CSV table of C-alpha atoms in Angstrom, one decimal:
chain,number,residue,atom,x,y,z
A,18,UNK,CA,110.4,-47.1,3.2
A,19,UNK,CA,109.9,-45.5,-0.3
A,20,UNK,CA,107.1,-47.1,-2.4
A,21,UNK,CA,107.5,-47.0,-6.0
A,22,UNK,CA,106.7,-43.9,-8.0
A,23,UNK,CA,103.0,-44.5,-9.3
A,24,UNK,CA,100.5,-42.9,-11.7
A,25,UNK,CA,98.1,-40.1,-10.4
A,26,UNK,CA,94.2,-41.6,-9.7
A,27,UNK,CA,96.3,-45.0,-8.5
A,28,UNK,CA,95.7,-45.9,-5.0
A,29,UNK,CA,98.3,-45.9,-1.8
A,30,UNK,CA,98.1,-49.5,-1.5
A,31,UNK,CA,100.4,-49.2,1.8
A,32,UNK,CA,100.4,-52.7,3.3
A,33,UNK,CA,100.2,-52.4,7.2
A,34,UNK,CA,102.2,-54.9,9.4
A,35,UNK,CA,102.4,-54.6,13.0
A,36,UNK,CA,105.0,-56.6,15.7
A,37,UNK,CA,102.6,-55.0,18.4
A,38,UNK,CA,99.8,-57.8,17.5
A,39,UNK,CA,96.9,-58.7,15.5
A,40,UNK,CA,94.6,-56.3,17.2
A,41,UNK,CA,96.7,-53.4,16.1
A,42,UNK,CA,94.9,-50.2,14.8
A,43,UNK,CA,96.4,-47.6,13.4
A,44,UNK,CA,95.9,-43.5,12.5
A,45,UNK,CA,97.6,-41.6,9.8
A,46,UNK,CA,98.0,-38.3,8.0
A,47,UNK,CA,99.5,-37.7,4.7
A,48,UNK,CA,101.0,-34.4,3.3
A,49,UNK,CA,101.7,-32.7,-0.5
A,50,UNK,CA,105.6,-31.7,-1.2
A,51,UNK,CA,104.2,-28.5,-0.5
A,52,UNK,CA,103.3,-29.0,3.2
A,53,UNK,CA,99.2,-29.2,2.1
A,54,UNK,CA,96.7,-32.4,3.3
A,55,UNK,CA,97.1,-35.1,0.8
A,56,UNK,CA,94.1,-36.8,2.1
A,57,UNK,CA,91.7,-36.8,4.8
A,58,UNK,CA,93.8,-37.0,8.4
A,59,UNK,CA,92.8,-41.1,10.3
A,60,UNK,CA,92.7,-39.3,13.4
A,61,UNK,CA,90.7,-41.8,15.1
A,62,UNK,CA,92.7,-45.3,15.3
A,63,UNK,CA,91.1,-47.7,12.8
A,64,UNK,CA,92.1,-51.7,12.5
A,65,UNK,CA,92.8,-52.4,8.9
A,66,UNK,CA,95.7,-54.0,7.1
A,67,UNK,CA,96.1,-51.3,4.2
A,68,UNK,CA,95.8,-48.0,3.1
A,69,UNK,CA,94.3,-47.7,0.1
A,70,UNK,CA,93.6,-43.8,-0.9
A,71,UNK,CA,93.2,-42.5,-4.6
A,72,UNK,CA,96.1,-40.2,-4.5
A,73,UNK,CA,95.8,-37.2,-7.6
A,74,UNK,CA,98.4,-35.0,-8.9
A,75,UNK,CA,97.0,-32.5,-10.9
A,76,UNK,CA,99.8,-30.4,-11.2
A,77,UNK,CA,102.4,-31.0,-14.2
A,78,UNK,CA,105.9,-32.1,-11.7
A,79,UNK,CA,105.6,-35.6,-10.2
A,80,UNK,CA,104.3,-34.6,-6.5
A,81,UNK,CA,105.7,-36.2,-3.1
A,82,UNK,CA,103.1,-37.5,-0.5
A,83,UNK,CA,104.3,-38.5,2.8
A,84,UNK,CA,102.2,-40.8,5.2
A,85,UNK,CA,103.2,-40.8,9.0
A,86,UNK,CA,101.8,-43.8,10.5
A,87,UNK,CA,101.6,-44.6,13.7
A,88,UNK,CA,100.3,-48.1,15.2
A,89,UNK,CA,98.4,-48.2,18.2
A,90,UNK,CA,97.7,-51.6,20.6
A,91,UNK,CA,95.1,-53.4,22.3
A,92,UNK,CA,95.7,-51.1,25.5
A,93,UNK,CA,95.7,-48.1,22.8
A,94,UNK,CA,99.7,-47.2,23.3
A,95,UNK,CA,101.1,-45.7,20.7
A,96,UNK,CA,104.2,-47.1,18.7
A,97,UNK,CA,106.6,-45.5,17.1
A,98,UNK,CA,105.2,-43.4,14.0
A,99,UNK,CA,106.2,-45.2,10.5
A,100,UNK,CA,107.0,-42.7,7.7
A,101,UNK,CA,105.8,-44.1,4.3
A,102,UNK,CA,106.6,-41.9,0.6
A,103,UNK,CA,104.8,-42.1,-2.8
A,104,UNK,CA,105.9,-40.3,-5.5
A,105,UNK,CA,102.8,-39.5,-8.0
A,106,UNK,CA,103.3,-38.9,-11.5
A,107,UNK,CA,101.5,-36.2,-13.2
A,108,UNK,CA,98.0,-36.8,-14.2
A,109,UNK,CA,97.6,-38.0,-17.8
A,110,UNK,CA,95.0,-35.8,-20.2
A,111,UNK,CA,91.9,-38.0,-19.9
A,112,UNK,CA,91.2,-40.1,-23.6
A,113,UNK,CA,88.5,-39.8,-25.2
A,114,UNK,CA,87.6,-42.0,-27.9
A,115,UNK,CA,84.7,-40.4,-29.0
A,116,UNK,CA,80.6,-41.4,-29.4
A,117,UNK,CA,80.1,-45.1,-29.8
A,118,UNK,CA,78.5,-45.5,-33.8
A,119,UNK,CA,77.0,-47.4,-36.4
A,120,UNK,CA,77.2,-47.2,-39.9
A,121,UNK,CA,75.7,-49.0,-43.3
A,122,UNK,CA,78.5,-48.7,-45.8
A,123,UNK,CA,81.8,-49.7,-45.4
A,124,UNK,CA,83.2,-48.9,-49.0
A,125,UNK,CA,83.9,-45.1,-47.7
A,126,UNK,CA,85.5,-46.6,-44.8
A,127,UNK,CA,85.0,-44.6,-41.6
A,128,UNK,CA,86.8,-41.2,-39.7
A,129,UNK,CA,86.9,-41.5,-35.9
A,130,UNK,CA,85.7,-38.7,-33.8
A,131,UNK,CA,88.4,-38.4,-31.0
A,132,UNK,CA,87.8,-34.6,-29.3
A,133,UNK,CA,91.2,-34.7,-27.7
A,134,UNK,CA,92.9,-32.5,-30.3
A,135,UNK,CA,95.6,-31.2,-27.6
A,136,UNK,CA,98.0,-32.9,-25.5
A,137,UNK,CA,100.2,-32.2,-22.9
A,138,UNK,CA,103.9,-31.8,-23.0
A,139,UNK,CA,105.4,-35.2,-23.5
A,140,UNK,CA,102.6,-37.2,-24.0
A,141,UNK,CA,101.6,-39.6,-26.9
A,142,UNK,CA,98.3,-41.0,-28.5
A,143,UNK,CA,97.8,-43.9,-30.4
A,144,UNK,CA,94.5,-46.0,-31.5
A,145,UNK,CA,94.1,-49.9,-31.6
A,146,UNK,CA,91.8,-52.0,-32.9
A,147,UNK,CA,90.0,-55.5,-32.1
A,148,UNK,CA,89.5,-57.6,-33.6
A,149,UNK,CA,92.3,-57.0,-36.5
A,150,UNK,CA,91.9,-56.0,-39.7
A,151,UNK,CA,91.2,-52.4,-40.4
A,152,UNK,CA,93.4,-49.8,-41.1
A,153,UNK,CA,94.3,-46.8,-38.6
A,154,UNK,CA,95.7,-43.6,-40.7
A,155,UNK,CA,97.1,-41.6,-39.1
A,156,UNK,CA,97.3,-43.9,-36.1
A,157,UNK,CA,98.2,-41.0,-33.1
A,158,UNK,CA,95.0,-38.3,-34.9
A,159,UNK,CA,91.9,-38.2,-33.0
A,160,UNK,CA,90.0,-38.2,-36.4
A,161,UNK,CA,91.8,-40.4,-37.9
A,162,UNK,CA,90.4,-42.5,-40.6
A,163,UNK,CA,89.9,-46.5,-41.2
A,164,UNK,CA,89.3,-48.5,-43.9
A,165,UNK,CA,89.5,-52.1,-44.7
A,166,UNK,CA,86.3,-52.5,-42.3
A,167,UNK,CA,84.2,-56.2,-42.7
A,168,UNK,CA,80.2,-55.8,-42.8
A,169,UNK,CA,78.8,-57.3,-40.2
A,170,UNK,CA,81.3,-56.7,-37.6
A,171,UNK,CA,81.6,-54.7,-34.5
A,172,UNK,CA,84.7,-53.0,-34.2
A,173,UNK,CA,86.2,-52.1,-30.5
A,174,UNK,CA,88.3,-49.1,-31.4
A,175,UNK,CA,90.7,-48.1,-28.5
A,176,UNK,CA,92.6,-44.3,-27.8
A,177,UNK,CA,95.4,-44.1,-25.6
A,178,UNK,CA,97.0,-41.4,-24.1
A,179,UNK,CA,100.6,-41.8,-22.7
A,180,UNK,CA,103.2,-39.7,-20.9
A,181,UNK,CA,106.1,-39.8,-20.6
A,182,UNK,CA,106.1,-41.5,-17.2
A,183,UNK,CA,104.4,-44.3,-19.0
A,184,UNK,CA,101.3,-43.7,-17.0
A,185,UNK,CA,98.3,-43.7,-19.3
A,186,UNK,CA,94.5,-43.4,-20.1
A,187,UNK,CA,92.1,-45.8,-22.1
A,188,UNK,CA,88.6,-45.0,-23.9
A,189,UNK,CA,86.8,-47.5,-26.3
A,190,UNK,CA,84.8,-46.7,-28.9
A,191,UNK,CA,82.2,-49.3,-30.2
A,192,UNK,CA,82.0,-49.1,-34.4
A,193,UNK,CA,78.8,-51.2,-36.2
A,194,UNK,CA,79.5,-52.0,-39.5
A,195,UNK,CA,76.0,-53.3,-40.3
A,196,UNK,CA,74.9,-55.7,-42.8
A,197,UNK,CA,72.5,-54.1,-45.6
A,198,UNK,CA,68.8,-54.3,-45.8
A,199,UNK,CA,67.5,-56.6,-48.2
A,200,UNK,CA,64.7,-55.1,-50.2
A,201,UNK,CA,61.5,-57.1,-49.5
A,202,UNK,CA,59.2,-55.0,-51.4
A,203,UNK,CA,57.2,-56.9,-53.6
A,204,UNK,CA,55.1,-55.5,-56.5
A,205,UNK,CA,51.8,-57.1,-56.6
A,206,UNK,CA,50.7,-59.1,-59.7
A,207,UNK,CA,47.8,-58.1,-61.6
């Protein structure tokens, strides 16, 4: 059977289901499109009811992995080898939203400090903002700036890179926009 294409860093997930019994174990290997180990060969039979391996593509063509898994029973007789494929999407450049911050005044508003300043081919980046109110410009810039910011609030500001595949990465940046001192210096009286 052919799972669905999924995102690189996503796991397996293969849901095991045996007609041989409950106290089926199994042992499995998986392989690249290019004939290479995908992951770590289950050479000794396990009992377990999925797979669940972090499968990474780090090249920049969706990759193919194929699992070959065969059950094995109670008396520890093979059955027939299952062939499983996963298609893995291309990893995504990892977001960044830049150090967390705090800041006094909010009359100058605020420039966010993003380092991703280069993307790959076919992918997008966009900021978001909770709660609502302030103004991202230019929304898909790194250091893009903000304004209409409300003292006294913390701002959860949030970069996302997508590709193409629509598999994506998330980083939060935390923005203080704190209240301002009160002078409490008094002059004595004479």
């Amino acid at each position: 059977p052919v799972q669905p294409v999924i995102c690189s860093h996503t796991s397996s997930n293969i849901n095991l289901i045996s007609t041989l019994g409950a106290s089926t174990k199994y042992t499995w290997t998986s392989t690249k499109s290019d004939g290479s180990q995908a992951s770590q060969p289950q050479s000794i039979a396990v009992a377990t009811t999925t797979i669940n391996e972090d499968l990474i593509n780090n090249s920049n063509l969706q990759e193919t992995i194929t699992y070959t898994i065969t059950p094995i029973s109670a008396l520890d007789c093979p059955g027939a080898p299952v062939t499983v494929i996963i298609k893995v999407d291309p990893s995504v450049t990892s977001a960044n939203a830049g150090p967390d911050d705090e800041i006094c005044d909010n009359t100058n508003g605020y420039k966010l400090k993003s380092p991703n300043t280069s993307l790959k081919q076919g992918e997008t980046a966009a900021w978001s903002v909770s709660p609502a109110g302030p103004v991202i410009t230019p929304n898909n810039q790194g250091d893009a700036d903000v304004v209409n910011l409300t003292i006294g609030t913390d701002y959860t500001f949030t970069w996302t890179i997508t590709a193409s595949s629509g598999c994506s990465t998330t980083d939060d940046v935390i923005l203080k926009v704190l209240r301002p001192i009160i002078n409490t210096v008094t002059v004595p009286s004479t």
